[in-house]
Short mmCIF file of C-alpha atoms and ligand atoms in Angstrom, two decimals:
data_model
loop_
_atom_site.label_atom_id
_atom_site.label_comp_id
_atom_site.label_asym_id
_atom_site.label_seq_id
_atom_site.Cartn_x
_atom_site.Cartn_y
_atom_site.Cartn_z
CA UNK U 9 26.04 196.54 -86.17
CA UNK U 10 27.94 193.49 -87.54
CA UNK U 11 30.08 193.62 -84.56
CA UNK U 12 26.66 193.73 -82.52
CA UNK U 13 25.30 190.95 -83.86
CA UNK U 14 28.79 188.92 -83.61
CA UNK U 15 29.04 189.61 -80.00
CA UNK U 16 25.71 188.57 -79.39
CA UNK U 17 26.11 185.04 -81.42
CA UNK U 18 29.72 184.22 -78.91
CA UNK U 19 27.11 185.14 -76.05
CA UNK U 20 24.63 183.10 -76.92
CA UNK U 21 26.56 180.03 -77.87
CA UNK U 22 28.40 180.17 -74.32
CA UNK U 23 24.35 180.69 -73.03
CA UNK U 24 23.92 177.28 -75.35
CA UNK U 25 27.06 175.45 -74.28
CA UNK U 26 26.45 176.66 -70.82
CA UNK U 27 22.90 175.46 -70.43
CA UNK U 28 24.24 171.99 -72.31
CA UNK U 29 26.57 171.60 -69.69
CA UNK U 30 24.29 172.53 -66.85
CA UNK U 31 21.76 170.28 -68.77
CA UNK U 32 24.05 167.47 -68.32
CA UNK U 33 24.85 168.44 -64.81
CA UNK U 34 21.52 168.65 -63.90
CA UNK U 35 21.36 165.19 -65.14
CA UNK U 36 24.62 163.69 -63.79
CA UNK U 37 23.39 165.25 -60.39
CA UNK U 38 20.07 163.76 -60.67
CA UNK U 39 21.22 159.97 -61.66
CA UNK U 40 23.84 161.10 -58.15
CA UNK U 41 20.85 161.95 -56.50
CA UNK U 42 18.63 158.99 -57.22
CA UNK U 43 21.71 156.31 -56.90
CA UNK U 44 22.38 158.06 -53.29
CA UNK U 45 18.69 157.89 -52.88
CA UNK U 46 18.20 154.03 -53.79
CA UNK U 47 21.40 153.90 -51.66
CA UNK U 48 19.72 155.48 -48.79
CA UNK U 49 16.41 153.85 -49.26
CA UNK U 50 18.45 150.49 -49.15
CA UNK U 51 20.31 151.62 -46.01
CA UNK U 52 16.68 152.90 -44.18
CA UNK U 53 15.52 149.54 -44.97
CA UNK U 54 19.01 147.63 -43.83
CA UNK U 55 18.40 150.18 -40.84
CA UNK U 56 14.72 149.09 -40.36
CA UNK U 57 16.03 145.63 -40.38
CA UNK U 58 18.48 146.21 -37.65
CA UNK U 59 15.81 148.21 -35.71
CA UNK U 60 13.73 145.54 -36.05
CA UNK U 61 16.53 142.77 -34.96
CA UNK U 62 17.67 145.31 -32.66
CA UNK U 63 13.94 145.64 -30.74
CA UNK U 64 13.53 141.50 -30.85
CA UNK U 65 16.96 141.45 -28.97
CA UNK U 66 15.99 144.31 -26.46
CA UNK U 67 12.57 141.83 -26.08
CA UNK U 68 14.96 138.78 -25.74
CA UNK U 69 17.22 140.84 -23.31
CA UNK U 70 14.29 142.09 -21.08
CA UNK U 71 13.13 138.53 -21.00
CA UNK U 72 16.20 137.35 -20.06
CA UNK U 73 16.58 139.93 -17.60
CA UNK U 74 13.24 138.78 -15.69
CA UNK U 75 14.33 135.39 -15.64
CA UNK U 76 17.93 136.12 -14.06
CA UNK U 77 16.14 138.47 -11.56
CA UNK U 78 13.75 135.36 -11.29
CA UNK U 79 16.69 133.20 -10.86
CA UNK U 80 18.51 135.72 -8.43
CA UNK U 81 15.42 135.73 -6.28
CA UNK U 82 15.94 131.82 -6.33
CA UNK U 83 19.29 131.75 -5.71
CA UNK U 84 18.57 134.23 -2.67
CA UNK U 85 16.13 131.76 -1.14
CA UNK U 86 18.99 128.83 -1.83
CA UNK U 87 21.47 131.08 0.00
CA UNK U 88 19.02 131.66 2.98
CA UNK U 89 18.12 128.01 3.10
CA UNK U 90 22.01 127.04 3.02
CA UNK U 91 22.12 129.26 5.77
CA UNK U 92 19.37 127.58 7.67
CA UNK U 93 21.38 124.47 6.72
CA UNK U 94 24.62 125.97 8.03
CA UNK U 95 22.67 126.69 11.40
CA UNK U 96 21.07 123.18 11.48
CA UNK U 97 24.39 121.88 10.91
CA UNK U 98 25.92 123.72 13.90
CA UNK U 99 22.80 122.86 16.04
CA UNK U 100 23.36 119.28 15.03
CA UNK U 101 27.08 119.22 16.12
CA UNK U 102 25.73 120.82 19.18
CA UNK U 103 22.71 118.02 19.62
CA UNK U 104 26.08 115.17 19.01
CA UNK U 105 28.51 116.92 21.34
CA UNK U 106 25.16 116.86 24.12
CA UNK U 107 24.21 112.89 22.87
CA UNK U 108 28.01 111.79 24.01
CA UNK U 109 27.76 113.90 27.24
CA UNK U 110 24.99 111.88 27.75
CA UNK U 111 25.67 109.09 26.69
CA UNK U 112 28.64 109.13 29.57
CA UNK U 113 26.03 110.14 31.82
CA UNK U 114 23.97 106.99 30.52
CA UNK U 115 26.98 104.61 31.02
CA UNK U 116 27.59 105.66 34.57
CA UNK U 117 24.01 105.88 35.75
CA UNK U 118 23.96 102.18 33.84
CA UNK U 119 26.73 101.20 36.25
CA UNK U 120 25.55 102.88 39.06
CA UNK U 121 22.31 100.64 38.36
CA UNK U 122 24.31 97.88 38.20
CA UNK U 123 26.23 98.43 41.75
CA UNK U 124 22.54 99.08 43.39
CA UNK U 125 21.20 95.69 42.06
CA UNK U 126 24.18 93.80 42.99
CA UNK U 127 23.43 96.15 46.27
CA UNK U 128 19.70 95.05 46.27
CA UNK U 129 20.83 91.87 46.01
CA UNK U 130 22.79 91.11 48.51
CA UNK U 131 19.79 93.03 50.96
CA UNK U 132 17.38 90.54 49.44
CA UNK U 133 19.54 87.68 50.67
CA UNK U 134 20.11 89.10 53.88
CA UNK U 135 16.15 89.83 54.46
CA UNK U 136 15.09 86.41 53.49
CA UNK U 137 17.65 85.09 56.06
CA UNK U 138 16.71 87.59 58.60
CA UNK U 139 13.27 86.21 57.46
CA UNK U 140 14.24 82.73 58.19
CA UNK U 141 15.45 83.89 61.31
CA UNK U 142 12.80 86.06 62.36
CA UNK U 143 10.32 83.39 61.41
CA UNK U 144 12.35 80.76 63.65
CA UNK U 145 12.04 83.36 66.87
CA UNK U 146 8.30 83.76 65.68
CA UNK U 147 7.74 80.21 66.42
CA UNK U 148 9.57 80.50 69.08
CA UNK U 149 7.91 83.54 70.89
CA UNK U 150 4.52 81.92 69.48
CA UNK U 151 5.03 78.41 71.62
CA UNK U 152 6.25 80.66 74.70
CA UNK U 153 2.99 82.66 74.08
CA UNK U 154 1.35 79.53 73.74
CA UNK U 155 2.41 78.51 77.28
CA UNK U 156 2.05 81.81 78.40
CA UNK U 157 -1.69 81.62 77.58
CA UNK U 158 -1.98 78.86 79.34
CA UNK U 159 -0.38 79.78 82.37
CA UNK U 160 -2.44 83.29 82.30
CA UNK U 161 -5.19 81.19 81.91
CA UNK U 162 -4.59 79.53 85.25
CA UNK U 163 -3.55 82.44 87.07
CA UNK U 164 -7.29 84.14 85.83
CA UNK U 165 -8.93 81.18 86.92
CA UNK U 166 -7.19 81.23 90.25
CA UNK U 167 -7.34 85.12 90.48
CA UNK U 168 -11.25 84.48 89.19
CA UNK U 169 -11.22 82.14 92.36
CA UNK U 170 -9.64 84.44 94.50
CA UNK U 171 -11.69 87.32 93.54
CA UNK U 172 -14.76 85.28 94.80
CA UNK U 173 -13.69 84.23 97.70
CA UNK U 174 -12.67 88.17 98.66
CA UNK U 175 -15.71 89.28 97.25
CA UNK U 176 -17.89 86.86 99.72
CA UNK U 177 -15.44 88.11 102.42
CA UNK U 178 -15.95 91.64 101.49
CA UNK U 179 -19.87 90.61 101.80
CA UNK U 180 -19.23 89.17 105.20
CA UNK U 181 -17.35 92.37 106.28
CA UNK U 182 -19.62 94.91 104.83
CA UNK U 183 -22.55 92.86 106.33
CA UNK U 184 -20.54 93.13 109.44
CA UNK U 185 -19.88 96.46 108.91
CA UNK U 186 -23.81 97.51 108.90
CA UNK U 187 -24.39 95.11 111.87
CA UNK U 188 -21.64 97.50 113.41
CA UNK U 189 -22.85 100.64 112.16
CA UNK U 190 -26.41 99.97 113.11
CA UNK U 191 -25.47 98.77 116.22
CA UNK U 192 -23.59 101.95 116.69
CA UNK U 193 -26.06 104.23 115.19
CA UNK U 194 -29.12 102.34 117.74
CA UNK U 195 -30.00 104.04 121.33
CA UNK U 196 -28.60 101.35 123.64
CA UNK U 197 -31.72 101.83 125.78
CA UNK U 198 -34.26 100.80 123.22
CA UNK U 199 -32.15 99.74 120.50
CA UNK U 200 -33.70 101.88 117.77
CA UNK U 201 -31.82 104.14 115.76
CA UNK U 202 -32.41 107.59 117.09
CA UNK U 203 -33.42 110.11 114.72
CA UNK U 204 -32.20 113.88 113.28
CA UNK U 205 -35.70 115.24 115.04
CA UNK U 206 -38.52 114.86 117.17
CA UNK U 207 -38.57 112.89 120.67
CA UNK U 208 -36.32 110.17 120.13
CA UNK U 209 -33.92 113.20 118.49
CA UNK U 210 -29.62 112.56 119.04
CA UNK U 211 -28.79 113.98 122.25
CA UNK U 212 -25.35 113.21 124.59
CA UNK U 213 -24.00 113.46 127.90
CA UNK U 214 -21.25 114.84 129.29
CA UNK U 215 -19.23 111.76 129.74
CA UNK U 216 -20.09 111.48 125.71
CA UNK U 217 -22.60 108.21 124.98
CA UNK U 218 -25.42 109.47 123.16
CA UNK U 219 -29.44 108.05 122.95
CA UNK U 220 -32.46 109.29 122.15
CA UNK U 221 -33.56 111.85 123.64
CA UNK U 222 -37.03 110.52 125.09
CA UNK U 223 -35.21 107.14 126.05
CA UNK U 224 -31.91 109.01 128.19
CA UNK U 225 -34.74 111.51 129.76
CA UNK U 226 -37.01 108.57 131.25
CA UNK U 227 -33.85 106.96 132.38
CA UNK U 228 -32.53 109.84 134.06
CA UNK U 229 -36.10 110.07 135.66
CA UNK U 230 -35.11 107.34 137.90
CA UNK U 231 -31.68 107.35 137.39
CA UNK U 232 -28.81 109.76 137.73
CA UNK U 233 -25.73 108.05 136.33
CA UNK U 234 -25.02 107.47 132.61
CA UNK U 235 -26.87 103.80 131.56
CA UNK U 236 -23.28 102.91 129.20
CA UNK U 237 -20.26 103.81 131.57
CA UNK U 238 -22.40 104.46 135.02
CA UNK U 239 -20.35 107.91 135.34
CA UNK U 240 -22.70 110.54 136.71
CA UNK U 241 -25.26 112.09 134.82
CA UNK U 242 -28.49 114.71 134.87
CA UNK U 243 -30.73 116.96 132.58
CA UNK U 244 -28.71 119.45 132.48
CA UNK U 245 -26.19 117.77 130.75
CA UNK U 246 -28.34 116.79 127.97
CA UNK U 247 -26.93 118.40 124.63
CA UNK U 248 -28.80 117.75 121.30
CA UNK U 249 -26.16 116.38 118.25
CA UNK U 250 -26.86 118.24 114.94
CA UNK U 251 -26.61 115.20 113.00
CA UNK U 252 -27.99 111.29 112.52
CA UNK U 253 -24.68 109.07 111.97
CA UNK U 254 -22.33 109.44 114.66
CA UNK U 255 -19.60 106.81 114.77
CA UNK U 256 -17.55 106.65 118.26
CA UNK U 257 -14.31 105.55 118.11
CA UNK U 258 -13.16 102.23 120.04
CA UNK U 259 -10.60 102.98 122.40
ZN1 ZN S 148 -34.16 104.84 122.68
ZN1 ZN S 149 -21.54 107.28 129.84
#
């Protein structure tokens, strides 16, 4: 029973020393614990912190981000608008390189000009004597037209003159002419002109001098020969002309 008792009082003096030291274990771990705590609290908040400087840098990056894409876009444009420039550039080399073709073209049409006014010129001096000249043999042909005027003048006057004095001889013919023509278109017997019917109607004979008809019969009553040419003559050779102006010839 004693050694009962003395086995239980080494038991529970390890039990005591044992829950001492896990007493002070427990403690040593906990003053661990909470100085790793305060240790991690300090690094959540030093972790915050960077978060925090971390997000405000992101913010900052983004920004900057939008204004280099900003900026890209610009430079873009600037490198489209340098490459207008570039083609304005060659189009103005081009527009030089066509200014001095003309401007050859310019200097030789300029000389040409000056070759066709030294041209004109010399035509303008050569019409104004021409002129001169022209106007000389315009005086000239203006005097001879002067005189010729005058002398066509006096030929009308003395063709005027001549005309009248053929145009009163032409009246003295043509009067003579009717004389004529009545006389030759009058019956010699009773020196009327015969007419185209009835009794003093155109008639002949056979030897060819006409009368009228009533005149030759009461000739040939009495009379057998022909009263122009005295050739022979009757009735029966009486023949009636179908027409008023006969005109015999003179033989
Ligand atoms: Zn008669
Ligand atoms: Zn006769």
């Amino acid at each position: 029973m004693e050694s009962c008792n003395s086995a239980n009082h080494v038991k529970d003096s390890f039990l005591a020393e044992e829950f001492e030291w896990l007493q002070k274990w427990t403690h040593l771990s906990t003053e661990i614990f909470d100085n790793e705590a305060k240790k991690c609290d300090t690094q959540q908040s030093k972790l915050l912190l960077h978060l925090d400087y971390v997000q405000k840098q992101s913010r900052n990056y983004r920004q900057q981000k939008h204004e280099l894409i900003s900026e890209n876009f610009f430079l873009i444009k600037e490198i489209n608008v340098l490459g207008d420039f570039e083609k304005q550039k060659s189009d103005l080399r081009l527009y030089i390189s066509q200014k001095d073709q003309l401007t050859v073209e310019r200097d030789g049409l300029l000389l040409q000009i000056e070759e066709a006014k030294a041209k004109c010129a010399n035509l303008r001096q050569q019409l104004e004597e021409q002129g001169k000249t022209m106007q000389e043999m315009n005086n000239a042909f203006q005097s001879e037209l002067s005189e010729c005027e005058i002398h066509r003048t006096e030929a009308l006057d003395a063709l005027e003159r001549e005309d009248e004095k053929h145009l009163r001889e032409m009246d003295r013919l043509e009067q003579n002419l009717q004389n004529k023509y009545s006389e030759l278109n009058t019956c010699t017997i009773c020196k009327r002109p015969w007419d185209s019917v009835g009794v003093h109607r155109l008639v002949s004979l056979r030897c060819g001098h006409v009368f009228g008809d009533a005149c030759i019969r009461e000739h040939l009553r009495y009379r057998n020969f022909c009263s122009v040419c005295n050739r022979n003559a009757s009735f029966e050779e009486l023949r009636y002309i179908y027409g008023r102006n006969v005109l015999p010839f003179e033989t």
